[in-house]
PDB file of C-alpha atoms in Angstrom:
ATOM      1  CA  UNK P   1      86.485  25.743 157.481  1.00 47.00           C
ATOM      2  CA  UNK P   2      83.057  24.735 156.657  1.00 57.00           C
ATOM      3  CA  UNK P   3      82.105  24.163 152.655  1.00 61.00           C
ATOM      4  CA  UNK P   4      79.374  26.494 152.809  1.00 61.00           C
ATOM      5  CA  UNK P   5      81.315  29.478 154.250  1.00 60.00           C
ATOM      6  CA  UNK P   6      84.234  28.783 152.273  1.00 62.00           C
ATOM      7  CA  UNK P   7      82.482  28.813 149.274  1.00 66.00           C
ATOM      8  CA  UNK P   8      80.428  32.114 149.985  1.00 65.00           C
ATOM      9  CA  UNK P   9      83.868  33.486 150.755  1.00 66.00           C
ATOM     10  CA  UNK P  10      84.981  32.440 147.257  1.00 69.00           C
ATOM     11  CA  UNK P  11      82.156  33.687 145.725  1.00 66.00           C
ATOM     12  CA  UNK P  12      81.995  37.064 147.180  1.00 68.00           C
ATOM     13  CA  UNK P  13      86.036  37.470 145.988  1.00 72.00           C
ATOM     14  CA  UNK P  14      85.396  36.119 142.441  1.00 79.00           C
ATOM     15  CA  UNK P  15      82.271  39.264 142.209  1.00 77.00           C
ATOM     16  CA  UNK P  16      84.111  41.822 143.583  1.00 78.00           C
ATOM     17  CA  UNK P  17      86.792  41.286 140.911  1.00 84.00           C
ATOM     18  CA  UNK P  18      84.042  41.132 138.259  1.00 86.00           C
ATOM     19  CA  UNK P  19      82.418  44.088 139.772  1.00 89.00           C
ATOM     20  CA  UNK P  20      86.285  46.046 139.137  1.00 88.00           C
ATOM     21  CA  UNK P  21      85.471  45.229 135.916  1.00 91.00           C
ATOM     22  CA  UNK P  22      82.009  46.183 135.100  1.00 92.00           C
ATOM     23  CA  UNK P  23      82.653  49.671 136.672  1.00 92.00           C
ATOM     24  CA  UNK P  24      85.978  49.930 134.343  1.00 92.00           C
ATOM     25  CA  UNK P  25      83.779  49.253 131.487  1.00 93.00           C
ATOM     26  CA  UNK P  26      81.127  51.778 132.875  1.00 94.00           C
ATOM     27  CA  UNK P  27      84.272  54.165 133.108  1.00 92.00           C
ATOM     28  CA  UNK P  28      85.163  53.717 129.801  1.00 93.00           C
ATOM     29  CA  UNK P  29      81.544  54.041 127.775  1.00 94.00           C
ATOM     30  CA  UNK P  30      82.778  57.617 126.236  1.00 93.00           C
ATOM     31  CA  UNK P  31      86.609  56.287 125.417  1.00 93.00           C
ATOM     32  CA  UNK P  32      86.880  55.826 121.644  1.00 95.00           C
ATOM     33  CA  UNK P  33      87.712  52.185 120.715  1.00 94.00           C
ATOM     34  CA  UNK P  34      87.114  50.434 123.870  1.00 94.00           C
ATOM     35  CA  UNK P  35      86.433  46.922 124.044  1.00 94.00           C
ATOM     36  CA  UNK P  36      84.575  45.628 126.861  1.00 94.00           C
ATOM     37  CA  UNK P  37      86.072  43.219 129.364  1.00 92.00           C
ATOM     38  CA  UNK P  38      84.074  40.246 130.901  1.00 87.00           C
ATOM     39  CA  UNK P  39      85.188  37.464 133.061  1.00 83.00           C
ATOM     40  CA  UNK P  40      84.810  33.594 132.669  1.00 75.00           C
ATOM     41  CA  UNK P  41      83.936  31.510 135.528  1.00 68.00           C
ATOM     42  CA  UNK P  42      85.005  27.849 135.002  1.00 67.00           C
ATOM     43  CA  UNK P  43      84.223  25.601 138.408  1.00 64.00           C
ATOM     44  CA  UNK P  44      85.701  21.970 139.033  1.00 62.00           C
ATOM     45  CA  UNK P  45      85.245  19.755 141.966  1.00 59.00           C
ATOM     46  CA  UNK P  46      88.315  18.658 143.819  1.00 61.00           C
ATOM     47  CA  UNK P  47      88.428  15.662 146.080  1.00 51.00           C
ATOM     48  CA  UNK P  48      87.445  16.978 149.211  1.00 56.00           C
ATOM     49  CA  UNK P  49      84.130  18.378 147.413  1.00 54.00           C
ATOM     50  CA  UNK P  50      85.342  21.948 147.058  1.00 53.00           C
ATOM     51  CA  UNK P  51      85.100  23.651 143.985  1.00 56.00           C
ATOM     52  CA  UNK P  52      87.967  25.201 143.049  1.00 61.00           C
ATOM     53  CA  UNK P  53      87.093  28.413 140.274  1.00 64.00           C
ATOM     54  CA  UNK P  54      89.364  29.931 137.854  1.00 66.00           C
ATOM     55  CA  UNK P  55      88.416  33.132 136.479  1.00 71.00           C
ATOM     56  CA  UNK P  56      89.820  34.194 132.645  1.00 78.00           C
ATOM     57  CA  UNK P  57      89.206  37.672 131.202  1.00 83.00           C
ATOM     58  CA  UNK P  58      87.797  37.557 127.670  1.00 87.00           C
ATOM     59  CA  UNK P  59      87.332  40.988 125.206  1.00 92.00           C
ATOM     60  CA  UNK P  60      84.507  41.774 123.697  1.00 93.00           C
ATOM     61  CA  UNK P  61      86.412  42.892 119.608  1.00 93.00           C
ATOM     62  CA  UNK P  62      82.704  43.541 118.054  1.00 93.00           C
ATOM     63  CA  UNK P  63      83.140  47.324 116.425  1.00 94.00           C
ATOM     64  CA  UNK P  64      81.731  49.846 118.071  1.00 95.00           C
ATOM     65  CA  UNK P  65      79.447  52.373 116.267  1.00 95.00           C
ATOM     66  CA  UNK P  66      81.141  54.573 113.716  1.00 97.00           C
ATOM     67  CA  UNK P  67      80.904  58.247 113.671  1.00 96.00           C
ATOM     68  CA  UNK P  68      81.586  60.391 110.723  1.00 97.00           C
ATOM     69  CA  UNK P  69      83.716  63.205 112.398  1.00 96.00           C
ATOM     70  CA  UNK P  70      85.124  65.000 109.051  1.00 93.00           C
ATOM     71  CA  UNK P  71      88.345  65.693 111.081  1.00 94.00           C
ATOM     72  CA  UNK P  72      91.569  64.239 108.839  1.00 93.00           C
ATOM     73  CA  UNK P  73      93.366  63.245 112.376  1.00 94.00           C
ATOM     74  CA  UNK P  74      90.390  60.666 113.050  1.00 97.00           C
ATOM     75  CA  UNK P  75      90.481  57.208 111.980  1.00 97.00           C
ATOM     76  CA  UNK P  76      89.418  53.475 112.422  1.00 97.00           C
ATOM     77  CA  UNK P  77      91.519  50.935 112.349  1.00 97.00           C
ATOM     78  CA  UNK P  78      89.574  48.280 110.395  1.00 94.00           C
ATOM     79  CA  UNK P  79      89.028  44.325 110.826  1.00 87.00           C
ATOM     80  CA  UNK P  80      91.178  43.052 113.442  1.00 89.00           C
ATOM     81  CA  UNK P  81      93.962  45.649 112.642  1.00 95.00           C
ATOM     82  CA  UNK P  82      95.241  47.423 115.324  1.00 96.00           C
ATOM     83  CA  UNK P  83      97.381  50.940 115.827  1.00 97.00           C
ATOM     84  CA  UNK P  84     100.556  51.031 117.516  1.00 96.00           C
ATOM     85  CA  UNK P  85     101.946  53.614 120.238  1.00 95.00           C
ATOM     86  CA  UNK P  86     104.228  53.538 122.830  1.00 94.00           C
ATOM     87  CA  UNK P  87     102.941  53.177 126.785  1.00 92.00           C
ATOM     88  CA  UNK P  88     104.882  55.483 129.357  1.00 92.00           C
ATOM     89  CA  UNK P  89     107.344  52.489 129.899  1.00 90.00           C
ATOM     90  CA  UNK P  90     108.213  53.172 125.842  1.00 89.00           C
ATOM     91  CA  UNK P  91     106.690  49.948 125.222  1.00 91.00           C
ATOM     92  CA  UNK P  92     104.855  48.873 121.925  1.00 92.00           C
ATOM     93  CA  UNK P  93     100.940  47.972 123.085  1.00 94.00           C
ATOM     94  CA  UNK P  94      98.065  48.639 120.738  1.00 95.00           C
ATOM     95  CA  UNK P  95      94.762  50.510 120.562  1.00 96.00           C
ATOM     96  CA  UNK P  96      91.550  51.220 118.209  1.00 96.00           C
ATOM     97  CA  UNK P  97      91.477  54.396 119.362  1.00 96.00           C
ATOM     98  CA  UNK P  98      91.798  56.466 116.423  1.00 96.00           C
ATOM     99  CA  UNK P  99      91.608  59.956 117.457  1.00 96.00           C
ATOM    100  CA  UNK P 100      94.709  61.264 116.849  1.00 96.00           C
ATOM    101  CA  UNK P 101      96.448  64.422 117.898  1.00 94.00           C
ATOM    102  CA  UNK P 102      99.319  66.350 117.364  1.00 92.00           C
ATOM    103  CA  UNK P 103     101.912  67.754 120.508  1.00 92.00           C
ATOM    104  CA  UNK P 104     103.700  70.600 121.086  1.00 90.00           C
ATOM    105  CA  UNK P 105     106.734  68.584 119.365  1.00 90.00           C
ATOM    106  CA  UNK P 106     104.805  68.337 116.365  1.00 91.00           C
ATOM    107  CA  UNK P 107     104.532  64.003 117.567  1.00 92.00           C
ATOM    108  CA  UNK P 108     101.185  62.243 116.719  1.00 94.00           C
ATOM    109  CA  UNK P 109      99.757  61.067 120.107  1.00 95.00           C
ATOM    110  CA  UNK P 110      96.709  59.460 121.381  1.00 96.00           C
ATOM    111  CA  UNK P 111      95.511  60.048 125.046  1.00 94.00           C
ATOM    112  CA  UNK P 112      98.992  61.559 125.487  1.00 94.00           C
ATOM    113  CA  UNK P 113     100.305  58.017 124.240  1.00 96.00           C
ATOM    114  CA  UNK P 114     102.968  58.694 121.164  1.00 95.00           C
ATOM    115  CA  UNK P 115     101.499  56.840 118.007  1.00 96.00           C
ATOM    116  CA  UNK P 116     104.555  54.729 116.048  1.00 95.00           C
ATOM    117  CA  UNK P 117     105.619  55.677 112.865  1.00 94.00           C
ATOM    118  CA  UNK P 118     106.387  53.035 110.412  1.00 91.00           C
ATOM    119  CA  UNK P 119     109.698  53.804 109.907  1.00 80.00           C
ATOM    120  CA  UNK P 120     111.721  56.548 111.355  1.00 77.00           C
ATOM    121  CA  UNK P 121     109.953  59.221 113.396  1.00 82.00           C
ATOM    122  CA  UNK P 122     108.431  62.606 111.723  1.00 86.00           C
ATOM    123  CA  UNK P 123     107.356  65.889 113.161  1.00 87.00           C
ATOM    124  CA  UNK P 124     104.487  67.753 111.757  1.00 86.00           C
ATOM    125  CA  UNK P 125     104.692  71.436 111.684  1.00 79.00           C
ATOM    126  CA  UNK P 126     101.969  73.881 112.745  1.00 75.00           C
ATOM    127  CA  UNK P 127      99.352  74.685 110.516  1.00 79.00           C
ATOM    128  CA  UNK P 128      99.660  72.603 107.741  1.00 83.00           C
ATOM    129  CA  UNK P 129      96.989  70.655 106.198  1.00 89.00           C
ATOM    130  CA  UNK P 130      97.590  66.786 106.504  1.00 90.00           C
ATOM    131  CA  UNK P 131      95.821  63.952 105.047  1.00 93.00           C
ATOM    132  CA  UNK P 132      96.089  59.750 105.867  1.00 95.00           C
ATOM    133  CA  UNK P 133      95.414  57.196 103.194  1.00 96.00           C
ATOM    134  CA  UNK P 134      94.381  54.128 103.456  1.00 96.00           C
ATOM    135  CA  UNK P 135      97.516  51.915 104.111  1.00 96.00           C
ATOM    136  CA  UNK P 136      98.170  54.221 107.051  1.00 95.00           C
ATOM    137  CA  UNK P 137     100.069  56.925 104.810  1.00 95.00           C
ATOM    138  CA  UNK P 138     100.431  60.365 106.109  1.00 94.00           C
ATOM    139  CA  UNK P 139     100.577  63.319 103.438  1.00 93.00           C
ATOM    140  CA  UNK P 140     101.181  66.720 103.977  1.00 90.00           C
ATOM    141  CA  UNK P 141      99.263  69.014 101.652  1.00 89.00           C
ATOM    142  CA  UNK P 142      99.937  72.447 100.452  1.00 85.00           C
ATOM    143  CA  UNK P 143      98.449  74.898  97.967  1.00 82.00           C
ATOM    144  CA  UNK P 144     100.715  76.710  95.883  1.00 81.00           C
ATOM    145  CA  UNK P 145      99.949  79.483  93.085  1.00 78.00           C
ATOM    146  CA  UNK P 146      96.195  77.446  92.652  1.00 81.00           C
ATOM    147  CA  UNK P 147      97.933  74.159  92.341  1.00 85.00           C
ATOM    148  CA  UNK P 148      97.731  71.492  95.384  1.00 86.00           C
ATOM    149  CA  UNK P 149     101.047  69.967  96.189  1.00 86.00           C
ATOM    150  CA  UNK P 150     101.222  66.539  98.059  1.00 89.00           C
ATOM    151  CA  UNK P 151     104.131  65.403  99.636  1.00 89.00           C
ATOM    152  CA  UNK P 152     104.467  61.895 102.222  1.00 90.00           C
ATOM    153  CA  UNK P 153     105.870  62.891 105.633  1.00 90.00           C
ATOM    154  CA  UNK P 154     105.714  59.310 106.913  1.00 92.00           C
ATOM    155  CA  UNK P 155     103.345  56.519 107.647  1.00 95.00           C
ATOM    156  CA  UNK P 156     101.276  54.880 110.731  1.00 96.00           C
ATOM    157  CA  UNK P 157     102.852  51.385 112.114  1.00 96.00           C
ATOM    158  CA  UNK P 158      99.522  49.104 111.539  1.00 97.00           C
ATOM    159  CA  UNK P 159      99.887  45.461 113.006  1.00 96.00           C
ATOM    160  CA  UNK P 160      97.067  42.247 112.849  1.00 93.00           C
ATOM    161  CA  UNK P 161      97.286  39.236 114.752  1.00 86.00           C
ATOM    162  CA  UNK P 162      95.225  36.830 116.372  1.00 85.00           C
ATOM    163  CA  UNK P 163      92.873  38.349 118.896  1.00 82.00           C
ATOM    164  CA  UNK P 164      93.594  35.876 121.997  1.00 84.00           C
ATOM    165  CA  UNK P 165      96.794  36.782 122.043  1.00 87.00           C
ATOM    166  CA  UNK P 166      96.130  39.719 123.465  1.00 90.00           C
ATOM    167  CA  UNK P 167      95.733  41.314 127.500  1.00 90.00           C
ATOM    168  CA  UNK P 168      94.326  44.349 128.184  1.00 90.00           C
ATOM    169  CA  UNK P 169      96.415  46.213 131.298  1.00 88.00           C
ATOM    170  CA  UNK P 170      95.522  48.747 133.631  1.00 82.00           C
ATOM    171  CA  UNK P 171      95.843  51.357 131.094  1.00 86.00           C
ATOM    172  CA  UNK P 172      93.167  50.323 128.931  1.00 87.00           C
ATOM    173  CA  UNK P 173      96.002  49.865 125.927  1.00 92.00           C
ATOM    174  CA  UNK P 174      96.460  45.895 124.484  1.00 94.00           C
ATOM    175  CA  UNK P 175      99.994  43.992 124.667  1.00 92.00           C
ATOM    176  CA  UNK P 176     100.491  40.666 123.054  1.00 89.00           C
ATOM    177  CA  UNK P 177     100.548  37.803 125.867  1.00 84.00           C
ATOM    178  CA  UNK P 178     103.670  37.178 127.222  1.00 70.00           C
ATOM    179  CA  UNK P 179     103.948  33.591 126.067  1.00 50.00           C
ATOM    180  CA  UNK P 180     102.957  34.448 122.653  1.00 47.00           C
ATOM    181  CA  UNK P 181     105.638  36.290 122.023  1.00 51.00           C
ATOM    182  CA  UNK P 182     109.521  37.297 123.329  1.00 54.00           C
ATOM    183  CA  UNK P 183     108.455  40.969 124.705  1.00 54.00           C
ATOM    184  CA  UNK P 184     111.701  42.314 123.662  1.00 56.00           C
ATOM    185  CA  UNK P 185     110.755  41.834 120.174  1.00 63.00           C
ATOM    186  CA  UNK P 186     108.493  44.199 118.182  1.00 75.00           C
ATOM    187  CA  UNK P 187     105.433  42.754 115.803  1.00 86.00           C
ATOM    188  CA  UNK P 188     106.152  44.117 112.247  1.00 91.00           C
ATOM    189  CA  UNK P 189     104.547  46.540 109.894  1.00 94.00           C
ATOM    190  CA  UNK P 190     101.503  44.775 108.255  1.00 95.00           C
ATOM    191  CA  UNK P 191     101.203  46.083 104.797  1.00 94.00           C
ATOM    192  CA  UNK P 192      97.571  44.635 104.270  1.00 96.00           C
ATOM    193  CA  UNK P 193      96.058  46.662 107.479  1.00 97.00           C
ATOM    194  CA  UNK P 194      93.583  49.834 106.025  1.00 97.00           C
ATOM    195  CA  UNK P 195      92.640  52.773 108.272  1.00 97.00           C
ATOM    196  CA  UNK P 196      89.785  54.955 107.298  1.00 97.00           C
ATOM    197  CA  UNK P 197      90.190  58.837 108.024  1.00 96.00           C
ATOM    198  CA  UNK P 198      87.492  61.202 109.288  1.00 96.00           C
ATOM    199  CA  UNK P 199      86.035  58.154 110.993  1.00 97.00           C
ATOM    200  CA  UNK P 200      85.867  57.800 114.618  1.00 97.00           C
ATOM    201  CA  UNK P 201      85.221  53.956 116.450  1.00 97.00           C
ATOM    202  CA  UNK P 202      82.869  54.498 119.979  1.00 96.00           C
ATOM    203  CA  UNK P 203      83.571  52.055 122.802  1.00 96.00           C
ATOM    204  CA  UNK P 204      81.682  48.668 122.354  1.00 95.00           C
ATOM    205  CA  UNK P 205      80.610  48.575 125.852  1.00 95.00           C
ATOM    206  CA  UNK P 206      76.595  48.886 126.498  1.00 94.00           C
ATOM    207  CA  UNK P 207      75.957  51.215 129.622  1.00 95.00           C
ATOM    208  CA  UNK P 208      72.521  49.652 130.234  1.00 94.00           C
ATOM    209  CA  UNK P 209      73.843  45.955 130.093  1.00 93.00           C
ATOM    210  CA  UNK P 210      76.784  46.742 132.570  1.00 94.00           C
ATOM    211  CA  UNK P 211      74.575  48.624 134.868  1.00 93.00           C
ATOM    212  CA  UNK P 212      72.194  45.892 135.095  1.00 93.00           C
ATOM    213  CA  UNK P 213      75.230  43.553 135.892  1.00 90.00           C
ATOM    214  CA  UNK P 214      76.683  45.813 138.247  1.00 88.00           C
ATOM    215  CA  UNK P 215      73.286  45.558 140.718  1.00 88.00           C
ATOM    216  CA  UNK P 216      73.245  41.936 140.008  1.00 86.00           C
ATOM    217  CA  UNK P 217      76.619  41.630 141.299  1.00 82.00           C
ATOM    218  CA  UNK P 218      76.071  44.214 144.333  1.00 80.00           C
ATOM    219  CA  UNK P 219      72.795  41.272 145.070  1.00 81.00           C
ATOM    220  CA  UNK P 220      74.892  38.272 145.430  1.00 75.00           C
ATOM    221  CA  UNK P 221      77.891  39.824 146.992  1.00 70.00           C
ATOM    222  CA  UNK P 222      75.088  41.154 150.434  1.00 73.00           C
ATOM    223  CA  UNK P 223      73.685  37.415 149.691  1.00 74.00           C
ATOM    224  CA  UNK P 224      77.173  35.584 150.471  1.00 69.00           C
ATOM    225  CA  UNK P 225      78.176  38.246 153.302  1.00 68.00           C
ATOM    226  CA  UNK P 226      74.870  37.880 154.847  1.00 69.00           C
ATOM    227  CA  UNK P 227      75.525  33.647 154.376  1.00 67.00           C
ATOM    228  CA  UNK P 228      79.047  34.506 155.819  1.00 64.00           C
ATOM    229  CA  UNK P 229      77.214  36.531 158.904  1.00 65.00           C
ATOM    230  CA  UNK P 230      74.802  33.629 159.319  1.00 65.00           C
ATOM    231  CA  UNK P 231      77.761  31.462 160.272  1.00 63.00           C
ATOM    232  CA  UNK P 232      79.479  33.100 162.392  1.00 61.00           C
ATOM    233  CA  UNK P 233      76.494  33.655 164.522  1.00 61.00           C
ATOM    234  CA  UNK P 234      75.230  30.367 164.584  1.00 61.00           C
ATOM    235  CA  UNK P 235      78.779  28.952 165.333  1.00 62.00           C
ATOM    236  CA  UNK P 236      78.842  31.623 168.174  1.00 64.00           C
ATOM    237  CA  UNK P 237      75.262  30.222 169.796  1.00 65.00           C
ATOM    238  CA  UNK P 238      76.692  26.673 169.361  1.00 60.00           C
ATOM    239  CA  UNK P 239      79.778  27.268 171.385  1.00 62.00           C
ATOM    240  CA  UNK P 240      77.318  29.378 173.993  1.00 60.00           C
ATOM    241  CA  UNK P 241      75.377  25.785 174.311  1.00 60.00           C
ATOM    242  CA  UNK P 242      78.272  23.820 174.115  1.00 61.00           C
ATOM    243  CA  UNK P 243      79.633  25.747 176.896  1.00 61.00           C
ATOM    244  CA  UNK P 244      76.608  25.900 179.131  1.00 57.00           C
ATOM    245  CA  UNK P 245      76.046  22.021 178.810  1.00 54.00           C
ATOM    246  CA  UNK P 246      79.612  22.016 180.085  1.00 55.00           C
TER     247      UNK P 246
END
């Protein structure tokens, strides 16, 4: 295969995979504590003068704006702490999604996800009043004979580590990298993680930046299939001339 039209053919694999992305950022503009994904392109020569690419997925961790919801199940998860629930496998992953709510089993959840409590599990019953501290405490509040009454219930698991040693899956939830860490263990409780209630975290991804990247990428992918189409019909005439000279 020629260099030309095996490179085009690279090319045109390497945006549709980055164009996966850009609409999975688009997809995600509304989700609350979204970071946006981008891929890396790095190129090197090999010896027959092919480049050879290798694409890596980097995160975009800046905060996204902050909302004041005045809702005591809201919260951000501040710095590079992170919140941890349990994926449909029952699998630790984490999210800054901080818009909690509560089940018919009385569980805290987020996007149907179960949130992890730090130690044990609790329910919370209907219609109680319930407040979260800073260190991730929950507190359930209750007003008796004019006199408030706080009680704990149970508290949020809150982990930090590292940033690049985290993926991002399918699901849009973070897991630490496999090589980071044995999956069969579980990170522990950081005690130095703060949450803020009422607070909610938008995505980080700008709509206007993506969209502009998206037609870019929708360009150069007709450019290489056009190069690709080019080829093939001026390998086609060349055989018809090699053939008639015959």
């Amino acid at each position: 295969m020629e260099n030309t039209i095996y490179q085009s053919m690279q090319a045109a694999i390497r945006l549709l995979e980055n164009q996966n992305i850009i609409a999975n950022n688009l997809a995600n503009v509304s989700t609350n504590g979204f970071k946006e994904t981008f891929n890396l392109i790095i190129k090197n020569e090999n010896v027959n003068n092919l480049y050879k690419t290798q694409t890596q997925k980097y995160y975009n961790f800046s905060e996204g704006i902050l909302t004041n919801t005045q809702r005591k199940l809201d919260l951000i998860i501040k710095e590079n702490g992170w919140l941890v629930i349990k994926d449909m496998n029952g699998k630790e992953a984490y999210t800054k999604n901080g818009h909690l709510q509560i089940n018919a089993q009385g569980q805290l959840t987020i996007q149907n996800y179960k949130v992890v409590i730090n130690q044990g599990d609790i329910k919370i019953p209907n219609n109680i009043n319930i407040k979260i501290l800073s260190d991730g405490t929950i507190k359930k509040i209750e007003e008796k004979e004019d006199k408030i009454f706080e009680k704990t219930i149970g508290s949020l698991k809150l982990v930090r580590f590292p940033k690049n040693n985290l993926i991002q899956k399918d699901n849009g939830l973070f897991y630490l990298k496999n090589h980071t860490l044995n999956q069969n263990l579980k990170v522990p409780h950081d005690d130095t993680v703060r949450v803020q209630s009422e607070v909610l975290e938008a995505s980080n991804v700008n709509p206007t930046k993506n969209m502009v990247d998206m037609i870019s990428n929708a360009r150069a992918f007709d450019m290489n299939m056009k190069m690709i189409s080019m080829y093939d019909q001026n390998t086609e005439r060349a055989n018809q001339l090699f053939n008639v000279n015959n």
